[in-house]
Amino acid sequence: MWYLQSIMIDYHLHGNFSGHGSGELFEYVEAALAKGFVEIGFSDHLPKVVDPDPYHAMLEDALPRYVETVLSLRERYRGRVAIKLGIEADYFAGHEDATRALLAKYPFDYVLGALHYLGDWHFTSKQGLARYADEDPAAAFPLYFEQLVRMIDSGLFDVLAHPDALRRGAFRPVASLEAEYRSVARLLAGRGMAIEVNTGGVRRGCGGPYPDREFLAACVAEGVPVTLGSDAHSPRDVGRDYDAAYRLLGDLGVAEVAVYERRGRSTRPLALRLDKA
Ligand SMILES: [Zn+2]
Ligand SMILES: [Zn+2]
């Protein structure tokens, strides 16, 4: 008798180091253990190199304590769940050197690269939600993909986080983005970056995980590796809506996930056939 054992990783966990997250980091670990995760990674927000503010991202003086906390949890839970030291970094065009210098100070296992801003529109924030009604998707999506290209090209990041988080409710591309998807996929492959399947999209009303299925399919076709994350900002959201992610990955024939150590990548099977005892 054989059964399938899922290799569950959650590489996108936040916590109370940033003002908009809640829960001590150990509570996320306990939640992950309860759900059977074998490997998790914290990826709270890197201090912003532009307009720092403690609500959206921890301030720079909190970063050493974040790193120490994750590393001590890694020791405390060794043998029960693997804990990686990750970080989610904003991309601010023109501030690449400051971002690189900050990232180089700590022994991160991986760096998620994320866009949360389009010009002065912080579209992932609570205040940013109100602006969706006034924005034009015909202009916003091409601009978003332009920024994405610059971000990937910067070489600062290992994984593209919540790849098309601009989608929300009815705010969707009005024209095909097939060409954009393909060029981003090629760029990711060229840069050796992975793409994240982020189940936060389900909670945020996107009708499924990020990215859009067509976008992910373009990445898979280019051989771009995939990581998985829930974008949990509270312990109860660890590993949430993973059924949707597994369905999407299964449909696209993805059988492996990427994992990281000291910014080096390896792959693990998404599911293992184990002998039933
Ligand atoms: Zn956040
Ligand atoms: Zn994010």
mmCIF file of C-alpha atoms and ligand atoms in Angstrom:
data_model
loop_
_atom_site.group_PDB
_atom_site.id
_atom_site.type_symbol
_atom_site.label_atom_id
_atom_site.label_comp_id
_atom_site.label_asym_id
_atom_site.label_seq_id
_atom_site.Cartn_x
_atom_site.Cartn_y
_atom_site.Cartn_z
ATOM 1 C CA MET A 1 0.000 0.000 0.000
ATOM 2 C CA TRP A 2 1.218 3.465 -0.917
ATOM 3 C CA TYR A 3 -0.046 6.855 0.003
ATOM 4 C CA LEU A 4 0.895 10.359 -0.967
ATOM 5 C CA GLN A 5 2.666 12.514 1.565
ATOM 6 C CA SER A 6 2.659 16.202 0.735
ATOM 7 C CA ILE A 7 5.877 18.098 1.278
ATOM 8 C CA MET A 8 4.444 21.204 2.773
ATOM 9 C CA ILE A 9 6.410 24.398 2.855
ATOM 10 C CA ASP A 10 5.213 27.895 3.726
ATOM 11 C CA TYR A 11 7.813 30.468 2.762
ATOM 12 C CA HIS A 12 5.766 33.600 3.326
ATOM 13 C CA LEU A 13 5.147 34.232 7.015
ATOM 14 C CA HIS A 14 5.033 37.630 8.683
ATOM 15 C CA GLY A 15 4.577 38.437 12.384
ATOM 16 C CA ASN A 16 4.427 41.288 14.841
ATOM 17 C CA PHE A 17 7.750 42.874 13.901
ATOM 18 C CA SER A 18 5.824 44.961 11.361
ATOM 19 C CA GLY A 19 2.963 47.060 12.735
ATOM 20 C CA HIS A 20 0.276 45.528 10.509
ATOM 21 C CA GLY A 21 1.142 41.929 11.472
ATOM 22 C CA SER A 22 0.041 40.162 14.620
ATOM 23 C CA GLY A 23 1.288 37.232 16.662
ATOM 24 C CA GLU A 24 4.660 36.235 18.058
ATOM 25 C CA LEU A 25 6.817 34.300 15.611
ATOM 26 C CA PHE A 26 6.731 31.157 17.764
ATOM 27 C CA GLU A 27 2.938 31.110 17.382
ATOM 28 C CA TYR A 28 3.401 30.793 13.616
ATOM 29 C CA VAL A 29 5.762 27.875 14.173
ATOM 30 C CA GLU A 30 3.247 26.151 16.442
ATOM 31 C CA ALA A 31 0.496 26.699 13.860
ATOM 32 C CA ALA A 32 2.745 25.248 11.147
ATOM 33 C CA LEU A 33 3.533 22.188 13.276
ATOM 34 C CA ALA A 34 -0.155 21.618 13.926
ATOM 35 C CA LYS A 35 -0.783 21.625 10.165
ATOM 36 C CA GLY A 36 2.058 19.219 9.401
ATOM 37 C CA PHE A 37 4.509 21.577 7.713
ATOM 38 C CA VAL A 38 8.023 20.249 7.272
ATOM 39 C CA GLU A 39 9.660 23.541 6.354
ATOM 40 C CA ILE A 40 8.679 27.150 6.877
ATOM 41 C CA GLY A 41 10.316 30.482 6.321
ATOM 42 C CA PHE A 42 9.735 33.846 7.915
ATOM 43 C CA SER A 43 9.661 36.705 5.459
ATOM 44 C CA ASP A 44 8.635 39.792 7.324
ATOM 45 C CA HIS A 45 9.034 43.158 5.662
ATOM 46 C CA LEU A 46 12.568 44.472 5.267
ATOM 47 C CA PRO A 47 12.868 48.023 6.646
ATOM 48 C CA LYS A 48 11.926 50.388 3.851
ATOM 49 C CA VAL A 49 14.872 52.226 2.360
ATOM 50 C CA VAL A 50 12.426 54.964 1.299
ATOM 51 C CA ASP A 51 10.022 56.604 3.805
ATOM 52 C CA PRO A 52 10.505 54.106 6.648
ATOM 53 C CA ASP A 53 7.427 53.609 8.789
ATOM 54 C CA PRO A 54 6.895 50.978 11.462
ATOM 55 C CA TYR A 55 3.347 50.110 10.440
ATOM 56 C CA HIS A 56 4.229 48.822 6.982
ATOM 57 C CA ALA A 57 7.678 47.403 7.727
ATOM 58 C CA MET A 58 9.873 47.050 10.782
ATOM 59 C CA LEU A 59 12.349 49.855 11.326
ATOM 60 C CA GLU A 60 16.028 49.175 10.829
ATOM 61 C CA ASP A 61 16.780 49.000 14.539
ATOM 62 C CA ALA A 62 14.350 46.045 14.869
ATOM 63 C CA LEU A 63 16.011 43.988 12.131
ATOM 64 C CA PRO A 64 18.778 42.447 14.304
ATOM 65 C CA ARG A 65 16.155 41.247 16.809
ATOM 66 C CA TYR A 66 14.034 39.774 13.995
ATOM 67 C CA VAL A 67 17.048 37.845 12.716
ATOM 68 C CA GLU A 68 17.991 36.636 16.213
ATOM 69 C CA THR A 69 14.417 35.560 16.927
ATOM 70 C CA VAL A 70 14.166 33.469 13.753
ATOM 71 C CA LEU A 71 17.594 31.914 14.306
ATOM 72 C CA SER A 72 16.771 30.992 17.909
ATOM 73 C CA LEU A 73 13.436 29.457 16.828
ATOM 74 C CA ARG A 74 15.362 27.429 14.266
ATOM 75 C CA GLU A 75 17.414 25.917 17.125
ATOM 76 C CA ARG A 76 14.436 25.445 19.424
ATOM 77 C CA TYR A 77 12.427 23.524 16.808
ATOM 78 C CA ARG A 78 15.315 21.674 15.171
ATOM 79 C CA GLY A 79 14.269 18.152 14.172
ATOM 80 C CA ARG A 80 10.559 19.053 14.233
ATOM 81 C CA VAL A 81 10.286 21.655 11.488
ATOM 82 C CA ALA A 82 12.979 23.356 9.414
ATOM 83 C CA ILE A 83 12.881 27.134 9.839
ATOM 84 C CA LYS A 84 14.409 29.425 7.258
ATOM 85 C CA LEU A 85 15.451 33.035 7.665
ATOM 86 C CA GLY A 86 13.791 34.910 4.855
ATOM 87 C CA ILE A 87 12.764 38.492 4.286
ATOM 88 C CA GLU A 88 10.311 40.269 1.986
ATOM 89 C CA ALA A 89 11.938 43.290 0.414
ATOM 90 C CA ASP A 90 10.230 46.092 -1.465
ATOM 91 C CA TYR A 91 11.678 47.167 -4.733
ATOM 92 C CA PHE A 92 12.275 50.906 -4.898
ATOM 93 C CA ALA A 93 13.677 51.894 -8.265
ATOM 94 C CA GLY A 94 16.783 54.037 -7.844
ATOM 95 C CA HIS A 95 17.486 52.673 -4.352
ATOM 96 C CA GLU A 96 18.991 49.353 -5.370
ATOM 97 C CA ASP A 97 22.350 49.954 -3.658
ATOM 98 C CA ALA A 98 20.780 50.766 -0.280
ATOM 99 C CA THR A 99 18.602 47.650 -0.529
ATOM 100 C CA ARG A 100 21.576 45.481 -1.481
ATOM 101 C CA ALA A 101 23.654 46.831 1.414
ATOM 102 C CA LEU A 102 20.899 46.128 3.938
ATOM 103 C CA LEU A 103 20.331 42.605 2.637
ATOM 104 C CA ALA A 104 24.056 41.835 2.781
ATOM 105 C CA LYS A 105 24.203 42.444 6.539
ATOM 106 C CA TYR A 106 22.338 39.275 7.542
ATOM 107 C CA PRO A 107 22.539 35.564 6.696
ATOM 108 C CA PHE A 108 19.219 35.363 4.861
ATOM 109 C CA ASP A 109 18.250 32.040 3.335
ATOM 110 C CA TYR A 110 16.123 33.773 0.718
ATOM 111 C CA VAL A 111 14.835 37.183 -0.252
ATOM 112 C CA LEU A 112 11.317 37.642 -1.588
ATOM 113 C CA GLY A 113 11.064 40.616 -3.912
ATOM 114 C CA ALA A 114 7.744 42.433 -3.873
ATOM 115 C CA LEU A 115 5.966 45.377 -5.392
ATOM 116 C CA HIS A 116 3.499 47.042 -3.042
ATOM 117 C CA TYR A 117 3.501 50.475 -4.673
ATOM 118 C CA LEU A 118 2.594 51.866 -8.027
ATOM 119 C CA GLY A 119 3.861 55.446 -7.952
ATOM 120 C CA ASP A 120 2.357 56.889 -4.763
ATOM 121 C CA TRP A 121 -0.408 54.264 -4.683
ATOM 122 C CA HIS A 122 0.281 51.706 -1.943
ATOM 123 C CA PHE A 123 -2.153 49.261 -3.485
ATOM 124 C CA THR A 124 -1.668 46.457 -0.954
ATOM 125 C CA SER A 125 -2.427 48.663 2.066
ATOM 126 C CA LYS A 126 -5.799 49.285 3.693
ATOM 127 C CA GLN A 127 -5.774 52.927 2.557
ATOM 128 C CA GLY A 128 -4.722 51.807 -0.911
ATOM 129 C CA LEU A 129 -7.860 49.704 -1.267
ATOM 130 C CA ALA A 130 -10.010 52.825 -1.459
ATOM 131 C CA ARG A 131 -8.122 54.016 -4.538
ATOM 132 C CA TYR A 132 -8.952 50.965 -6.623
ATOM 133 C CA ALA A 133 -12.250 52.597 -7.643
ATOM 134 C CA ASP A 134 -10.405 55.589 -9.135
ATOM 135 C CA GLU A 135 -7.613 53.751 -10.905
ATOM 136 C CA ASP A 136 -7.694 52.565 -14.506
ATOM 137 C CA PRO A 137 -6.615 48.946 -15.025
ATOM 138 C CA ALA A 138 -5.754 49.724 -18.669
ATOM 139 C CA ALA A 139 -2.963 51.989 -17.425
ATOM 140 C CA ALA A 140 -2.126 50.280 -14.131
ATOM 141 C CA PHE A 141 -1.324 46.759 -15.336
ATOM 142 C CA PRO A 142 1.196 47.689 -18.048
ATOM 143 C CA LEU A 143 2.882 50.033 -15.555
ATOM 144 C CA TYR A 144 2.952 47.277 -12.955
ATOM 145 C CA PHE A 145 4.632 44.884 -15.385
ATOM 146 C CA GLU A 146 7.152 47.543 -16.387
ATOM 147 C CA GLN A 147 8.153 47.868 -12.728
ATOM 148 C CA LEU A 148 8.222 44.118 -12.327
ATOM 149 C CA VAL A 149 10.774 43.872 -15.146
ATOM 150 C CA ARG A 150 13.010 46.482 -13.476
ATOM 151 C CA MET A 151 12.648 44.706 -10.172
ATOM 152 C CA ILE A 152 13.645 41.299 -11.534
ATOM 153 C CA ASP A 153 16.463 42.865 -13.552
ATOM 154 C CA SER A 154 17.923 44.418 -10.390
ATOM 155 C CA GLY A 155 19.241 40.991 -9.364
ATOM 156 C CA LEU A 156 18.415 41.760 -5.722
ATOM 157 C CA PHE A 157 15.909 38.988 -5.121
ATOM 158 C CA ASP A 158 15.554 35.196 -5.121
ATOM 159 C CA VAL A 159 11.803 34.862 -5.441
ATOM 160 C CA LEU A 160 9.110 37.008 -7.025
ATOM 161 C CA ALA A 161 6.485 37.384 -4.271
ATOM 162 C CA HIS A 162 2.718 37.617 -4.912
ATOM 163 C CA PRO A 163 3.453 38.146 -8.600
ATOM 164 C CA ASP A 164 0.339 40.006 -9.713
ATOM 165 C CA ALA A 165 -1.074 41.300 -6.441
ATOM 166 C CA LEU A 166 -2.506 44.307 -8.264
ATOM 167 C CA ARG A 167 -5.443 42.070 -9.219
ATOM 168 C CA ARG A 168 -8.239 42.473 -6.726
ATOM 169 C CA GLY A 169 -11.955 41.838 -7.106
ATOM 170 C CA ALA A 170 -13.093 43.272 -10.408
ATOM 171 C CA PHE A 171 -9.803 45.116 -10.965
ATOM 172 C CA ARG A 172 -8.326 42.931 -13.660
ATOM 173 C CA PRO A 173 -6.361 43.367 -16.865
ATOM 174 C CA VAL A 174 -8.583 44.662 -19.666
ATOM 175 C CA ALA A 175 -6.331 43.357 -22.437
ATOM 176 C CA SER A 176 -4.316 40.184 -22.769
ATOM 177 C CA LEU A 177 -1.050 40.268 -20.854
ATOM 178 C CA GLU A 178 0.287 37.222 -22.645
ATOM 179 C CA ALA A 179 3.354 39.072 -23.957
ATOM 180 C CA GLU A 180 4.088 40.544 -20.519
ATOM 181 C CA TYR A 181 3.704 37.144 -18.849
ATOM 182 C CA ARG A 182 6.083 35.564 -21.342
ATOM 183 C CA SER A 183 8.753 38.240 -21.027
ATOM 184 C CA VAL A 184 8.623 38.200 -17.223
ATOM 185 C CA ALA A 185 8.841 34.404 -17.276
ATOM 186 C CA ARG A 186 11.931 34.532 -19.517
ATOM 187 C CA LEU A 187 13.522 37.163 -17.342
ATOM 188 C CA LEU A 188 12.897 35.121 -14.180
ATOM 189 C CA ALA A 189 14.440 32.069 -15.826
ATOM 190 C CA GLY A 190 17.420 34.138 -16.989
ATOM 191 C CA ARG A 191 17.942 35.591 -13.541
ATOM 192 C CA GLY A 192 17.579 32.221 -11.834
ATOM 193 C CA MET A 193 14.628 33.451 -9.782
ATOM 194 C CA ALA A 194 11.637 31.472 -8.577
ATOM 195 C CA ILE A 195 8.007 32.567 -8.611
ATOM 196 C CA GLU A 196 5.781 32.320 -5.558
ATOM 197 C CA VAL A 197 2.332 30.793 -5.540
ATOM 198 C CA ASN A 198 0.746 32.928 -2.835
ATOM 199 C CA THR A 199 -2.547 31.799 -1.347
ATOM 200 C CA GLY A 200 -3.125 35.269 0.123
ATOM 201 C CA GLY A 201 -4.856 35.952 -3.204
ATOM 202 C CA VAL A 202 -7.737 33.750 -2.091
ATOM 203 C CA ARG A 203 -8.289 35.785 1.102
ATOM 204 C CA ARG A 204 -7.949 39.067 -0.790
ATOM 205 C CA GLY A 205 -10.747 38.310 -3.205
ATOM 206 C CA CYS A 206 -8.766 37.426 -6.331
ATOM 207 C CA GLY A 207 -10.685 34.230 -6.912
ATOM 208 C CA GLY A 208 -7.561 32.134 -6.383
ATOM 209 C CA PRO A 209 -3.895 32.337 -5.447
ATOM 210 C CA TYR A 210 -1.439 34.775 -7.028
ATOM 211 C CA PRO A 211 -0.377 34.649 -9.761
ATOM 212 C CA ASP A 212 -2.998 34.412 -12.459
ATOM 213 C CA ARG A 213 -3.063 30.897 -13.918
ATOM 214 C CA GLU A 214 -1.936 32.044 -17.366
ATOM 215 C CA PHE A 215 0.986 33.920 -15.798
ATOM 216 C CA LEU A 216 2.055 30.865 -13.810
ATOM 217 C CA ALA A 217 1.712 28.642 -16.866
ATOM 218 C CA ALA A 218 4.083 30.941 -18.789
ATOM 219 C CA CYS A 219 6.617 30.650 -15.938
ATOM 220 C CA VAL A 220 6.294 26.874 -15.768
ATOM 221 C CA ALA A 221 6.825 26.678 -19.532
ATOM 222 C CA GLU A 222 10.113 28.575 -19.100
ATOM 223 C CA GLY A 223 11.224 26.236 -16.318
ATOM 224 C CA VAL A 224 10.917 28.847 -13.545
ATOM 225 C CA PRO A 225 10.919 27.126 -10.116
ATOM 226 C CA VAL A 226 7.983 27.628 -7.774
ATOM 227 C CA THR A 227 7.813 28.366 -4.043
ATOM 228 C CA LEU A 228 4.701 28.353 -1.886
ATOM 229 C CA GLY A 229 3.465 30.774 0.736
ATOM 230 C CA SER A 230 0.348 31.858 2.579
ATOM 231 C CA ASP A 231 1.407 35.480 3.258
ATOM 232 C CA ALA A 232 0.114 34.923 6.796
ATOM 233 C CA HIS A 233 0.036 38.096 8.886
ATOM 234 C CA SER A 234 -1.505 36.210 11.803
ATOM 235 C CA PRO A 235 -0.799 32.662 13.028
ATOM 236 C CA ARG A 236 -4.227 31.379 12.013
ATOM 237 C CA ASP A 237 -3.446 32.078 8.346
ATOM 238 C CA VAL A 238 -0.367 29.824 8.198
ATOM 239 C CA GLY A 239 -0.861 27.382 5.332
ATOM 240 C CA ARG A 240 -4.333 28.713 4.635
ATOM 241 C CA ASP A 241 -6.052 27.838 1.329
ATOM 242 C CA TYR A 242 -3.301 25.458 0.262
ATOM 243 C CA ASP A 243 -5.867 23.231 -1.419
ATOM 244 C CA ALA A 244 -6.257 25.968 -4.067
ATOM 245 C CA ALA A 245 -2.481 26.119 -4.570
ATOM 246 C CA TYR A 246 -2.154 22.352 -4.902
ATOM 247 C CA ARG A 247 -4.998 22.271 -7.420
ATOM 248 C CA LEU A 248 -3.355 24.972 -9.501
ATOM 249 C CA LEU A 249 0.078 23.332 -9.366
ATOM 250 C CA GLY A 250 -1.389 19.910 -10.104
ATOM 251 C CA ASP A 251 -3.255 21.268 -13.146
ATOM 252 C CA LEU A 252 -0.029 22.739 -14.503
ATOM 253 C CA GLY A 253 1.960 19.574 -13.854
ATOM 254 C CA VAL A 254 4.288 21.163 -11.299
ATOM 255 C CA ALA A 255 5.797 18.374 -9.210
ATOM 256 C CA GLU A 256 8.533 20.225 -7.312
ATOM 257 C CA VAL A 257 8.932 23.198 -5.025
ATOM 258 C CA ALA A 258 12.036 25.318 -4.586
ATOM 259 C CA VAL A 259 13.638 25.607 -1.153
ATOM 260 C CA TYR A 260 16.527 27.841 -0.107
ATOM 261 C CA GLU A 261 19.521 27.906 2.173
ATOM 262 C CA ARG A 262 21.847 30.908 2.411
ATOM 263 C CA ARG A 263 20.411 32.078 -0.890
ATOM 264 C CA GLY A 264 21.186 28.830 -2.686
ATOM 265 C CA ARG A 265 18.271 26.966 -4.233
ATOM 266 C CA SER A 266 17.413 23.286 -4.329
ATOM 267 C CA THR A 267 14.191 21.466 -5.140
ATOM 268 C CA ARG A 268 11.960 19.047 -3.345
ATOM 269 C CA PRO A 269 9.131 16.944 -4.668
ATOM 270 C CA LEU A 270 5.719 18.440 -3.980
ATOM 271 C CA ALA A 271 4.509 15.024 -2.900
ATOM 272 C CA LEU A 272 6.236 11.765 -2.016
ATOM 273 C CA ARG A 273 4.978 8.220 -2.337
ATOM 274 C CA LEU A 274 5.625 6.597 0.993
ATOM 275 C CA ASP A 275 5.278 3.036 2.088
ATOM 276 C CA LYS A 276 2.323 2.694 4.397
ATOM 277 C CA ALA A 277 3.423 0.950 7.540
HETATM 278 ZN ZN ZN B 1 2.636 42.695 5.173
HETATM 279 ZN ZN ZN B 2 3.916 41.548 0.180
#
